[in-house]
Coordinates of C-alpha atoms in Angstrom, one line a residue:
X1 CA -0.2 0.2 0.0
X2 CA 1.7 3.2 -1.1
X3 CA 1.4 6.1 1.4
X4 CA -0.3 9.1 1.4
X5 CA 3.1 11.3 0.4
X6 CA 3.5 8.7 -2.4
X7 CA 0.1 9.6 -3.8
X8 CA 0.4 13.3 -3.5
X9 CA 3.8 13.5 -5.1
X10 CA 2.2 11.0 -7.6
X11 CA -0.9 13.2 -8.3
X12 CA 1.2 16.3 -8.5
X13 CA 3.4 14.7 -10.7
X14 CA 0.6 14.2 -13.8
X15 CA -1.1 16.9 -12.8
X16 CA 2.7 18.6 -13.7
X17 CA 3.1 16.8 -16.4
X18 CA -0.8 17.4 -18.3
X19 CA 0.1 21.4 -17.9
X20 CA 3.5 20.9 -19.8
X21 CA 1.9 18.7 -22.2
X22 CA -0.9 21.1 -22.7
X23 CA 1.6 23.9 -22.9
X24 CA 3.1 21.8 -25.7
X25 CA 0.0 21.8 -27.8
X26 CA -0.4 25.4 -27.7
X27 CA 3.2 25.8 -29.3
X28 CA 2.8 23.1 -31.3
X29 CA -1.0 24.2 -32.6
X30 CA 0.5 27.3 -33.8
X31 CA 3.5 26.5 -35.6
X32 CA 2.5 23.7 -37.1
X33 CA -0.1 25.0 -39.5
X34 CA 1.9 27.9 -40.2
X35 CA 4.2 25.3 -42.3
X36 CA 0.9 23.9 -44.4
X37 CA 1.0 25.4 -47.9
X38 CA -1.5 27.8 -48.9
X39 CA -2.2 31.5 -48.3
X40 CA -5.6 31.7 -46.1
X41 CA -6.4 35.4 -48.4
X42 CA -5.8 33.8 -51.5
X43 CA -7.6 30.7 -51.0
X44 CA -10.8 32.8 -50.0
X45 CA -10.9 35.2 -52.8
X46 CA -10.2 32.6 -55.4
X47 CA -12.3 33.2 -58.0
X48 CA -13.6 37.1 -57.0
X49 CA -11.5 39.6 -58.5
X50 CA -9.4 40.9 -55.8
X51 CA -6.9 44.4 -56.2
X52 CA -3.6 44.0 -54.2
X53 CA -4.7 46.4 -51.8
X54 CA -7.9 44.3 -51.1
X55 CA -5.8 41.4 -50.3
X56 CA -3.4 43.5 -48.0
X57 CA -6.5 44.8 -46.2
X58 CA -7.9 41.2 -45.9
X59 CA -4.2 40.2 -44.1
X60 CA -4.6 43.4 -41.7
X61 CA -7.8 42.1 -41.2
X62 CA -7.0 38.5 -39.8
X63 CA -3.7 39.7 -38.1
X64 CA -1.3 38.3 -40.5
X65 CA 0.7 41.0 -41.6
X66 CA 1.5 41.2 -37.8
X67 CA 5.3 39.8 -36.6
X68 CA 5.3 36.0 -35.7
X69 CA 6.4 36.9 -32.7
X70 CA 3.4 39.0 -32.3
X71 CA 0.7 36.6 -33.8
X72 CA 2.1 33.8 -31.2
X73 CA 1.6 35.7 -27.8
X74 CA -1.6 37.0 -29.1
X75 CA -2.6 33.8 -29.8
X76 CA -1.5 32.2 -26.3
X77 CA -3.2 35.1 -24.2
X78 CA -6.6 34.3 -26.1
X79 CA -6.4 30.7 -26.2
X80 CA -5.5 30.6 -22.2
X81 CA -8.9 32.8 -21.7
X82 CA -10.9 30.3 -23.6
X83 CA -10.9 32.6 -26.6
X84 CA -9.8 30.4 -29.4
X85 CA -10.6 33.2 -32.4
X86 CA -12.7 34.1 -35.0
X87 CA -12.8 31.4 -38.7
X88 CA -11.2 33.2 -41.6
X89 CA -14.0 31.5 -44.1
X90 CA -17.2 31.1 -41.6
X91 CA -16.3 34.8 -40.1
X92 CA -17.9 33.3 -36.7
X93 CA -16.1 32.7 -33.7
X94 CA -14.7 29.1 -33.2
X95 CA -15.5 28.4 -29.9
X96 CA -19.3 28.5 -31.3
X97 CA -18.4 26.3 -34.3
X98 CA -17.0 24.0 -32.2
X99 CA -20.2 23.8 -30.1
X100 CA -22.3 23.3 -33.4
X101 CA -20.3 20.6 -34.7
X102 CA -19.8 18.6 -31.2
X103 CA -23.2 17.0 -30.7
X104 CA -22.8 14.8 -34.2
X105 CA -19.0 13.9 -33.7
X106 CA -20.2 12.7 -30.0
X107 CA -23.0 10.9 -30.7
X108 CA -20.9 9.0 -33.3
X109 CA -17.4 8.5 -31.6
X110 CA -19.1 8.0 -28.4
X111 CA -21.5 5.4 -29.6
X112 CA -18.4 3.7 -31.6
X113 CA -16.6 3.8 -28.3
X114 CA -18.6 2.5 -25.9
X115 CA -19.4 -0.6 -28.4
X116 CA -16.0 -1.3 -29.3
X117 CA -14.6 -1.2 -25.8
X118 CA -17.1 -3.8 -24.7
X119 CA -16.6 -6.4 -27.2
X120 CA -12.6 -6.4 -27.3
X121 CA -12.4 -6.2 -23.2
X122 CA -14.9 -9.3 -23.5
X123 CA -13.7 -11.4 -26.3
X124 CA -10.0 -10.3 -25.4
X125 CA -10.3 -12.1 -21.9
X126 CA -12.0 -15.2 -23.4
X127 CA -9.7 -15.4 -25.9
X128 CA -6.5 -14.9 -24.0
X129 CA -8.5 -17.9 -21.5
X130 CA -8.3 -20.0 -24.2
X131 CA -5.3 -19.0 -25.9
X132 CA -4.3 -21.5 -28.8
X133 CA -7.3 -22.7 -29.4
X134 CA -9.4 -22.6 -32.4
X135 CA -11.6 -19.3 -30.8
X136 CA -8.4 -17.3 -30.1
X137 CA -6.7 -18.1 -33.5
X138 CA -9.9 -17.0 -35.0
X139 CA -10.3 -14.1 -32.9
X140 CA -6.4 -12.6 -33.3
X141 CA -6.6 -13.5 -37.1
X142 CA -9.4 -10.9 -37.4
X143 CA -8.6 -8.4 -34.7
X144 CA -4.9 -8.5 -36.6
X145 CA -6.4 -8.4 -39.8
X146 CA -8.9 -5.6 -39.1
X147 CA -6.3 -3.2 -37.2
X148 CA -4.0 -3.2 -40.2
X149 CA -7.0 -1.9 -42.5
X150 CA -6.9 1.9 -42.8
X151 CA -10.5 3.2 -41.6
X152 CA -11.6 5.1 -44.7
X153 CA -10.7 2.2 -47.0
X154 CA -13.1 0.4 -44.8
X155 CA -15.4 2.8 -44.9
X156 CA -15.5 3.2 -48.5
X157 CA -16.2 -0.6 -48.8
X158 CA -19.1 -0.3 -46.5
X159 CA -20.6 2.1 -48.4
X160 CA -19.9 0.6 -52.0
X161 CA -21.5 -3.0 -50.7
X162 CA -24.3 -1.8 -48.2
X163 CA -25.0 1.7 -49.7
X164 CA -25.1 1.8 -52.8
X165 CA -25.1 -2.3 -53.6
X166 CA -23.0 -4.5 -54.8
X167 CA -24.0 -7.7 -56.9
X168 CA -27.1 -9.5 -54.7
X169 CA -26.7 -7.0 -51.9
X170 CA -29.1 -4.2 -52.4
X171 CA -28.2 -0.4 -50.8
X172 CA -29.4 -0.8 -47.5
X173 CA -28.2 2.1 -45.6
X174 CA -27.3 6.1 -46.8
X175 CA -24.6 6.9 -48.3
X176 CA -23.4 9.7 -46.2
X177 CA -24.7 12.6 -43.9
X178 CA -26.3 12.3 -40.5
X179 CA -30.1 12.4 -41.2
X180 CA -32.3 13.0 -44.3
X181 CA -33.2 16.5 -42.5
X182 CA -37.4 15.9 -43.4
X183 CA -38.3 13.5 -40.4
X184 CA -39.3 15.0 -36.5
X185 CA -39.5 13.5 -33.6
X186 CA -39.6 9.8 -33.2
X187 CA -38.9 9.4 -37.2
X188 CA -35.9 11.7 -37.3
X189 CA -34.6 9.4 -34.2
X190 CA -34.5 6.1 -36.2
X191 CA -33.4 8.1 -39.6
X192 CA -30.0 9.3 -37.7
X193 CA -30.0 5.7 -36.2
X194 CA -30.1 4.6 -39.8
X195 CA -27.2 7.0 -41.0
X196 CA -25.3 6.0 -37.7
X197 CA -25.2 2.4 -38.7
X198 CA -22.0 2.5 -41.5
X199 CA -19.8 5.2 -39.5
X200 CA -20.0 3.1 -36.5
X201 CA -19.5 -0.4 -37.8
X202 CA -16.5 0.9 -39.3
X203 CA -15.1 2.4 -36.0
X204 CA -16.1 -0.4 -34.5
X205 CA -14.5 -2.9 -36.7
X206 CA -11.2 -0.8 -35.9
X207 CA -11.2 -0.1 -32.6
X208 CA -12.3 -3.4 -31.3
X209 CA -9.3 -5.5 -32.9
X210 CA -6.5 -2.8 -30.8
X211 CA -8.9 -3.2 -27.8
X212 CA -8.9 -7.0 -28.5
X213 CA -5.4 -7.3 -28.9
X214 CA -4.5 -5.1 -25.5
X215 CA -6.4 -6.8 -23.4
X216 CA -5.3 -10.7 -24.4
X217 CA -1.7 -9.5 -24.4
X218 CA -2.2 -8.1 -20.8
X219 CA -4.1 -11.9 -19.6
X220 CA -1.5 -13.9 -21.4
X221 CA 1.0 -12.0 -18.8
X222 CA -1.0 -12.7 -15.8
X223 CA -2.0 -16.1 -16.8
X224 CA 1.2 -17.8 -15.0
X225 CA 0.8 -15.6 -11.7
X226 CA 1.3 -17.8 -8.2
X227 CA -1.7 -15.9 -7.1
X228 CA -4.2 -17.8 -9.8
X229 CA -3.1 -21.1 -9.0
X230 CA -3.6 -20.3 -5.2
X231 CA -7.3 -19.1 -6.3
X232 CA -7.6 -22.1 -7.8
X233 CA -6.5 -24.9 -5.3
X234 CA -9.0 -22.7 -3.2
X235 CA -12.2 -24.4 -5.1
X236 CA -12.8 -21.6 -7.5
X237 CA -14.4 -22.1 -10.6
X238 CA -12.3 -21.5 -13.5
X239 CA -14.7 -18.6 -14.8
X240 CA -14.3 -17.2 -11.1
X241 CA -10.5 -17.2 -11.2
X242 CA -10.7 -15.3 -14.6
X243 CA -13.5 -12.7 -13.6
X244 CA -12.6 -12.1 -9.7
X245 CA -8.7 -12.2 -10.0
X246 CA -6.9 -12.2 -13.4
X247 CA -8.9 -9.7 -15.5
X248 CA -9.1 -7.0 -12.8
X249 CA -5.0 -7.1 -12.4
X250 CA -5.0 -7.4 -16.4
X251 CA -6.7 -4.0 -16.3
X252 CA -3.9 -1.6 -16.0
X253 CA -2.8 -1.3 -20.0
X254 CA -6.6 -1.5 -20.7
X255 CA -8.1 0.7 -18.4
X256 CA -5.4 3.7 -20.1
X257 CA -6.2 2.9 -23.7
X258 CA -10.0 3.0 -22.9
X259 CA -9.5 6.3 -21.3
X260 CA -7.1 7.7 -24.5
X261 CA -10.2 6.4 -26.3
X262 CA -12.5 8.5 -24.7
X263 CA -10.1 11.2 -25.6
X264 CA -11.1 10.5 -29.2
X265 CA -14.1 10.5 -28.6
X266 CA -13.9 15.0 -28.7
X267 CA -11.6 14.4 -32.0
X268 CA -13.7 12.0 -33.7
X269 CA -12.4 10.3 -37.0
X270 CA -11.2 13.0 -39.5
X271 CA -11.1 10.4 -42.6
X272 CA -14.4 8.3 -41.5
X273 CA -16.1 11.4 -40.7
X274 CA -15.1 12.7 -44.5
X275 CA -15.9 9.6 -46.0
X276 CA -19.5 9.7 -44.9
X277 CA -20.0 13.3 -44.7
X278 CA -20.9 13.2 -41.1
X279 CA -21.5 16.9 -40.0
X280 CA -19.2 16.8 -37.1
X281 CA -15.7 18.1 -35.4
X282 CA -14.0 15.8 -37.9
X283 CA -15.4 17.1 -41.2
X284 CA -15.3 20.6 -39.6
X285 CA -11.0 19.8 -39.2
X286 CA -11.1 19.0 -42.9
X287 CA -12.7 21.9 -44.4
X288 CA -10.6 24.5 -42.7
X289 CA -7.6 22.7 -43.4
X290 CA -7.9 23.0 -47.0
X291 CA -7.8 26.6 -46.7
X292 CA -5.8 27.2 -44.6
X293 CA -8.2 28.5 -41.9
X294 CA -5.5 29.4 -38.9
X295 CA -7.9 30.1 -36.2
X296 CA -10.2 27.3 -36.7
X297 CA -7.3 24.5 -37.3
X298 CA -5.8 25.8 -34.0
X299 CA -9.0 25.8 -32.1
X300 CA -9.6 22.2 -33.4
X301 CA -6.4 21.0 -32.8
X302 CA -6.4 22.1 -29.0
X303 CA -9.7 20.7 -28.6
X304 CA -8.6 17.2 -30.1
X305 CA -5.1 17.5 -27.8
X306 CA -6.8 18.7 -24.6
X307 CA -9.4 16.0 -24.8
X308 CA -6.7 13.3 -25.1
X309 CA -4.3 15.0 -22.4
X310 CA -7.7 15.0 -19.8
X311 CA -8.2 11.3 -20.4
X312 CA -4.9 10.2 -19.9
X313 CA -4.6 12.3 -17.0
X314 CA -7.6 10.7 -15.5
X315 CA -6.4 7.5 -16.6
X316 CA -3.2 7.9 -15.2
X317 CA -5.2 9.6 -11.6
X318 CA -7.4 5.9 -11.6
X319 CA -4.5 3.5 -12.1
X320 CA -3.2 3.7 -8.2
X321 CA -6.8 2.9 -7.4
X322 CA -6.6 -0.3 -9.4
X323 CA -3.3 -0.9 -8.3
X324 CA -1.6 0.8 -5.6
X325 CA 1.8 -0.3 -6.8
X326 CA 1.9 2.4 -9.2
X327 CA 2.0 5.2 -7.1
X328 CA 5.1 3.9 -5.3

């Protein structure tokens, strides 16, 4: 059992690490997108007759004529107060744009994370407990195959087969979007669920494979523990030994991964949302990056990375509760 002082030092260290990571995200988010090819002003005025004076006026309006160090300090000062700036292309506060698109992303990736975490943990534990058997070989082979498949390619394949239709398989699902926009009430909920099926299946297929493999590997490391032999010697059934002793001790790496996956709920999946034309944060990030809309991509990057940092911090703080040895 770790002492209270050890727990305090452990917690302080993790909080300090999270603060440093957030600072690194602020710096990286500013300079990373400054090297993206493209001139935001020329991209926004493409196809519109514009004089050099008008271009200079737009650069002044966006603050792009300021020295780089001044742009950086202004960006950090505003970001630390919650002001993410105003989007170049939408001419709206970045925070409002993110708030508008966040529910669609939270719905899509939230459902997917819950499903693939539960499926991966359950199948991974059973596969490891019967390692070397037919079920273990099948599950591991399928998981390795799905984990290596690019999510956008799998999404396109599902659209081709189950949305457009291929051979004897008719088109059963919409090719994209979140709803048809003509229903209301219960009919709207059913319509959204119908549109949700293929993107969720795409995310679950790739995500469950990772969860399964991590859970299987963690449980295999625990299989030879003396405490499991002792539990069996006490007369516990094999299923009880797995459920009460082996699985809880194998959860540490998996819990960390599940929390990181929860961080992905905010980020969504840019490629999957783009393939399925899902109106979430991933699609918004793709639109912003194509300009590039610097305030919008910086704001989204900060939200995505911040969610990952927070979830990783929560996982670190939870681990000592599962295994007090972590805080020693």
